XYZ file of C-alpha atoms in Angstrom:
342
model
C -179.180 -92.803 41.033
C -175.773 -91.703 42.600
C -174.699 -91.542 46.274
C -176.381 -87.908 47.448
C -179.711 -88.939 45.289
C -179.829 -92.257 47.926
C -179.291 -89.807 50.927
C -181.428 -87.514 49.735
C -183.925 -90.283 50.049
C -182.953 -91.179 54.001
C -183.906 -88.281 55.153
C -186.627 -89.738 57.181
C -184.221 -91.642 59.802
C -183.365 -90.566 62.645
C -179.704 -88.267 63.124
C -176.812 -90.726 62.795
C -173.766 -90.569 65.175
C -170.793 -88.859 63.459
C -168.637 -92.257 62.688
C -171.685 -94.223 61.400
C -172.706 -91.133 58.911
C -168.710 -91.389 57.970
C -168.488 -95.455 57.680
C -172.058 -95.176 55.986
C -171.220 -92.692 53.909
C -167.566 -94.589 52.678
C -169.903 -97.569 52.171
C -172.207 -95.961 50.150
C -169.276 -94.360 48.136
C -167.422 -97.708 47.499
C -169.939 -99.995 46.106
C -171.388 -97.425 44.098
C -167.964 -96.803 42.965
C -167.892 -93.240 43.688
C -164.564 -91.514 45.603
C -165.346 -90.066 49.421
C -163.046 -88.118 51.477
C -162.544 -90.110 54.868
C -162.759 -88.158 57.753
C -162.094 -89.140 61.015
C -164.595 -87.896 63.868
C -164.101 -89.051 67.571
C -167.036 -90.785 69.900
C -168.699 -87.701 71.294
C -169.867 -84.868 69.508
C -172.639 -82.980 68.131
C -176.054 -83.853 66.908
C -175.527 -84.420 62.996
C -178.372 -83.218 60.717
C -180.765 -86.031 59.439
C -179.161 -87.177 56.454
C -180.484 -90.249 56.807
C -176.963 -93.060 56.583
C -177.241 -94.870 59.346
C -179.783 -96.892 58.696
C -177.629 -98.282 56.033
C -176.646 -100.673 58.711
C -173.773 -102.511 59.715
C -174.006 -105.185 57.439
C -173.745 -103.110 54.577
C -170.426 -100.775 56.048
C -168.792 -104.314 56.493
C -169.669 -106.006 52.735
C -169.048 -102.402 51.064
C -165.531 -102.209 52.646
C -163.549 -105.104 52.502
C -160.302 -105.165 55.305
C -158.074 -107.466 53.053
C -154.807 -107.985 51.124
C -153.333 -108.613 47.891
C -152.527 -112.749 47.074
C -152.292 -114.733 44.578
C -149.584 -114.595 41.892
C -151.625 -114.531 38.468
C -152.171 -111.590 36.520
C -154.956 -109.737 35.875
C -157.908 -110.161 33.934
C -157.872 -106.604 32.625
C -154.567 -105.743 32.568
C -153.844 -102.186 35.065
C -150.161 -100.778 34.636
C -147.694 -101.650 37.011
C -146.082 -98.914 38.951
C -143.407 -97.710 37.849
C -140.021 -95.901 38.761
C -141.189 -92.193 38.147
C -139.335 -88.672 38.128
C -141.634 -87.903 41.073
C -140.736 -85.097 43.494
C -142.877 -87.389 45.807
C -140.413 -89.957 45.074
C -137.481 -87.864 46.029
C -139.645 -86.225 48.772
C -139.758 -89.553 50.415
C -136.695 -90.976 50.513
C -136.170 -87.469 52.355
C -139.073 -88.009 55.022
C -137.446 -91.184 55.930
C -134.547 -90.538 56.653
C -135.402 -87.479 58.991
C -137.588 -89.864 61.444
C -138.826 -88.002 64.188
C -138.560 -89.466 67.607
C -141.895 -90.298 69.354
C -143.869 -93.647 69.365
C -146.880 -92.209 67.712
C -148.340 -89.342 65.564
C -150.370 -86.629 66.616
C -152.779 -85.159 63.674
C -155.127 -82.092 65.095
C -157.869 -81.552 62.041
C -160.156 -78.499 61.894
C -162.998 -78.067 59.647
C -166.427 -76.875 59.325
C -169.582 -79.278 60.459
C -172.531 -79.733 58.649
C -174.566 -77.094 60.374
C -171.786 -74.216 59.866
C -170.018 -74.739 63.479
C -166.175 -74.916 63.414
C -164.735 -78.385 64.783
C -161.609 -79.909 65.675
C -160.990 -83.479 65.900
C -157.669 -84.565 67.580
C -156.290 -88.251 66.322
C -153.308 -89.991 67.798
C -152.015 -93.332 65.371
C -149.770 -95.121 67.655
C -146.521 -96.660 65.394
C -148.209 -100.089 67.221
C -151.728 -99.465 65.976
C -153.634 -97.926 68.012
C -155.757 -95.285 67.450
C -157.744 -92.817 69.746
C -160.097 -89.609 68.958
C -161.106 -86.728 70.579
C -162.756 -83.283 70.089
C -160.369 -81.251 72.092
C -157.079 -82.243 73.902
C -158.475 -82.790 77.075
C -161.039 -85.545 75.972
C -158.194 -86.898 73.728
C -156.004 -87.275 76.609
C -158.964 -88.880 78.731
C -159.158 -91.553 75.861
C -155.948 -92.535 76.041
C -155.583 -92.658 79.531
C -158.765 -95.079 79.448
C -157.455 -97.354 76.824
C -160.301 -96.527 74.524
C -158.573 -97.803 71.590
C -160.576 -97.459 68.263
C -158.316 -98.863 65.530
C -159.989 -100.896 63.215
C -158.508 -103.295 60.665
C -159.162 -100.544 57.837
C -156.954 -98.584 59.669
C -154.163 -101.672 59.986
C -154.355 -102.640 56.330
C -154.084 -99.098 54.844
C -150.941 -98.300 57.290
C -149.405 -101.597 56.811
C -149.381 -101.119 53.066
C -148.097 -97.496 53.477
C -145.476 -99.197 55.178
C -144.699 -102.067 52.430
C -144.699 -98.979 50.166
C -141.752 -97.683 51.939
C -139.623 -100.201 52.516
C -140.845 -102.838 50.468
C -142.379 -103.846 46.734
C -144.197 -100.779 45.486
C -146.366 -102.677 42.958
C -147.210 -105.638 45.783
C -148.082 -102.400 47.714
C -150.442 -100.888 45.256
C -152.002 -104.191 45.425
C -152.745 -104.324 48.816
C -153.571 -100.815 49.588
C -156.163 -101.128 46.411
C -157.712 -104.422 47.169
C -158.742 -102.443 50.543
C -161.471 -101.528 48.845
C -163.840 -104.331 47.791
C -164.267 -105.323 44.055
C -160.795 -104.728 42.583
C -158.518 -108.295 43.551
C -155.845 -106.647 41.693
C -152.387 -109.512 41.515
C -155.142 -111.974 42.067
C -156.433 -114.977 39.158
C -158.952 -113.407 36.827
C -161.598 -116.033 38.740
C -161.067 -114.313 41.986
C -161.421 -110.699 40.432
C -164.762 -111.600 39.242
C -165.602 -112.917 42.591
C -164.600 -109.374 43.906
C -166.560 -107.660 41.508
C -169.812 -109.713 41.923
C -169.310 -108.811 45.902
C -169.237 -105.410 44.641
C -172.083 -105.859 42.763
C -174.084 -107.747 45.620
C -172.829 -104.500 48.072
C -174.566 -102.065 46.007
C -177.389 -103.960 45.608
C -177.792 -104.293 49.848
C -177.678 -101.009 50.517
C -180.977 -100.355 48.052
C -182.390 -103.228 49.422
C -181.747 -102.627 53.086
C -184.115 -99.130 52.083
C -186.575 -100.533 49.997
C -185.302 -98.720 46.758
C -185.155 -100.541 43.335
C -181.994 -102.218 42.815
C -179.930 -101.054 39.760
C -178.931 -103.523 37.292
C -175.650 -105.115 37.769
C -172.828 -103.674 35.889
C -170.073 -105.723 34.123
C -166.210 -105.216 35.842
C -165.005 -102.447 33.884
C -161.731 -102.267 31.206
C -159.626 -100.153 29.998
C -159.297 -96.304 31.344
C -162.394 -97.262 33.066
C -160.310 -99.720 34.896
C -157.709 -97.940 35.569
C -159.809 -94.424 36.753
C -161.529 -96.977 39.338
C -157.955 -98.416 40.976
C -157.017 -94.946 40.979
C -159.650 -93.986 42.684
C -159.357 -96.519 45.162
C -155.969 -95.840 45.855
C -156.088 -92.397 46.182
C -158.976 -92.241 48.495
C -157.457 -95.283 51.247
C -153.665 -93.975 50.666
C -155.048 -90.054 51.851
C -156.414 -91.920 54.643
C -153.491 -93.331 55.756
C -152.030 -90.099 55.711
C -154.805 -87.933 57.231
C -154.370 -90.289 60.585
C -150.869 -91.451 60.850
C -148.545 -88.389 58.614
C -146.371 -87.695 61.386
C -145.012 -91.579 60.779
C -141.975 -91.156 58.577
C -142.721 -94.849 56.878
C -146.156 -94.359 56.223
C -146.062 -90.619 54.607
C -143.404 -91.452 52.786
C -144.826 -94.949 51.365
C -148.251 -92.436 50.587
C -145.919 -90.374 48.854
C -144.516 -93.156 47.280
C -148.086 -94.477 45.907
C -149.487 -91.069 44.894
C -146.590 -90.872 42.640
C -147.511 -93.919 40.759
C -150.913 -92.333 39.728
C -149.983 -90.662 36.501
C -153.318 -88.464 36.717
C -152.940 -86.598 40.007
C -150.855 -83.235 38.850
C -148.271 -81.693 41.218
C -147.438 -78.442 41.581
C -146.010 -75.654 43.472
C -147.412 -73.198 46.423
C -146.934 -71.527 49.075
C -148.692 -72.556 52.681
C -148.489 -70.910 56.168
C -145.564 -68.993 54.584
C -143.836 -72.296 53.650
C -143.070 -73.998 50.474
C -146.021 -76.468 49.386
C -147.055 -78.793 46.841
C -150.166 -79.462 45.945
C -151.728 -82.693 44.533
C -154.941 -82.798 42.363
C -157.009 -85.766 41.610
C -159.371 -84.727 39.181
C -162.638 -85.580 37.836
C -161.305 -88.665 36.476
C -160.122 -89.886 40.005
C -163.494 -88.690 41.611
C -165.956 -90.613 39.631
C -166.800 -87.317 37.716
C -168.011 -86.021 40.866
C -165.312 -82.972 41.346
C -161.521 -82.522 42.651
C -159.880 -83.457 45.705
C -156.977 -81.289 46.026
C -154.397 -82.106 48.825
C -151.838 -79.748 49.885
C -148.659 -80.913 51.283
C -145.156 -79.242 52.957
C -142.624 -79.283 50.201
C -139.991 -80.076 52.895
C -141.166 -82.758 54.652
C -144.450 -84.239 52.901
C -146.851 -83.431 55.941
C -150.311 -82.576 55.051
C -151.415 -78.912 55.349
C -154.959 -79.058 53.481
C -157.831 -80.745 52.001
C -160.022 -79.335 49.398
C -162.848 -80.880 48.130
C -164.243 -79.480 44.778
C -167.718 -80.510 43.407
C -168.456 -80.627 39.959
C -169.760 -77.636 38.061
C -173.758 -77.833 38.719
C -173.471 -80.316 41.479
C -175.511 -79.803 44.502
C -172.651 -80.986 46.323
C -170.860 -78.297 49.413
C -167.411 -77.844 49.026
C -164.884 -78.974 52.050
C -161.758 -77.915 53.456
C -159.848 -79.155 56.289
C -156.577 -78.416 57.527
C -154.298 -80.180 59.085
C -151.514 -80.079 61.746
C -149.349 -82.928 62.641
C -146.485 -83.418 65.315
C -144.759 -86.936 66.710
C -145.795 -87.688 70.370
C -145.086 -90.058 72.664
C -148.581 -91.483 73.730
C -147.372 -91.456 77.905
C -146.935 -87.645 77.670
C -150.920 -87.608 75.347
C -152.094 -89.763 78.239
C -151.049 -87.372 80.809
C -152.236 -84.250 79.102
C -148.988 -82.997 77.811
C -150.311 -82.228 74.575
């Protein structure tokens, strides 16, 4: 049974609100090891369909997604390559992006996309370069947030952007590390003990959120090896470093330490396009970065790494929708948000 089978099966609980169905859904998606696309949604908004997450439950969001960082000094267990110094355009791209900082004390990302029950949405998301973090569905309630202090950071949000940040300035493989081990299971720089600790919390993840609905609970499986291995830290990095940039591009040290990750993951293919009449790049994570389950395609400005779109591909025969969202990002100074000077 994969992730939409179990939702398929929840369809008998009552409508979620829009950031449990996301956090529910990311859980569901990280101990069954299969990739999500974050998305972002502020407090108030629409009634969501019934499909059925919430009642996943909080205990099971905050097992499936672990906030933590990389320790320890042993090597791995199963051995995952190193990053390594690349001929990257990312790599170039980035040293570029930070040394044209933009002034401004936060970022500003406006994200517009399609809702579940065909009705076009906008979600406005200021990341503060302190880390806070406020939503809204328009620029007036985005502005009222602000104004009211409704800060909604969460440590996922500190961890990712810290690491981003290591990325940048820092070591890129003690980076990796701790924008990986995010996600629970992996314990990558860690002793082999404590990466089969992480996996059996993986394991015992997965087997709560079957539980918590009354649904056999699958065997558990062995920590994987090999390209197996390696497809799964991908995965993990992909999906938390796109997340760091999908809330806080407009910082020059965390896009350009997501530019500097992305780069280490020899599967995602770059090339060339053309967006809003600009020069773009676009990154693919394939099927072997998605669990199998489709392509995430990103597509980035070729002059300054900001995002521009998100497509989300299903496999052929899936009953999976595809997704786009696009994206528009500008440095603010959270005062001027606050007093509706947006």
């Amino acid at each position: 049974m994969d992730e939409m089978d179990l939702m398929k099966k929840m369809r008998d609980v009552p409508s979620p609100r829009p950031e449990a169905y996301d956090r529910a859904r990311t859980a569901l998606s990280t101990a069954m090891a299969e990739p999500t696309a974050t998305v972002v949604r502020p407090k108030r908004w629409f009634s969501w369909p019934k499909a059925g997450v919430a009642a996943v439950g909080a205990a099971a969001v905050a097992t499936a997604v672990v906030m933590g960082t990389a320790g320890g000094t042993a090597p791995p267990a199963s051995p995952v390559a190193a990053p390594q110094v690349v001929d990257s355009p990312l790599v170039k791209l980035a040293s570029e992006v930070k040394a044209g900082a933009q002034p401004g004390d936060a970022s500003l990302i406006i994200r517009s996309t399609i809702a579940p029950d065909n009705s076009p949405y906008v979600v406005y998301t200021v990341y503060t370069d302190k880390g806070q973090t406020f939503h809204g569905d328009s620029a007036k309630t985005l502005s009222a947030s602000v104004a009211k202090g409704e800060n909604q950071a969460t440590q996922y949000d500190a961890t990712v952007m810290a690491a981003a940040r290591l990325a940048a300035n820092g070591d890129l493989e003690q980076a990796k590390n701790a924008m990986v081990n995010v996600s629970i299971g992996w314990a990558l720089g860690q002793s082999p003990a404590e990466q089969e600790k992480a996996w059996a919390q993986r394991q015992e993840a997965t087997a709560e959120v079957y539980r918590l609905k009354g649904l056999p609970v699958p065997p558990p499986k062995p920590r994987p090896t090999g390209k197996e291995l390696e497809d799964g830290v991908n995965n993990a990095l992909w999906s938390n470093t796109t997340y760091a940039l999908f809330i806080g591009a407009a910082n020059a040290e965390v896009r350009a330490g997501v530019l500097k990750l992305v780069a280490t993951i020899k599967d995602v293919t770059i090339g060339k396009t053309d967006a809003e009449g600009q020069p773009a790049l676009t990154l693919t994570a394939g099927p072997a970065l998605q669990g199998g389950t489709g392509t995430h395609v990103l597509t980035v400005n070729a002059g300054n790494g900001l995002p521009i779109r998100s497509e989300v591909i299903p496999a052929p025969g899936s009953d999976s929708k595809p997704s786009v969202a696009n994206y528009k990002s500008s440095r603010v100074n959270l005062a001027d948000v606050a007093a509706g000077k947006i």
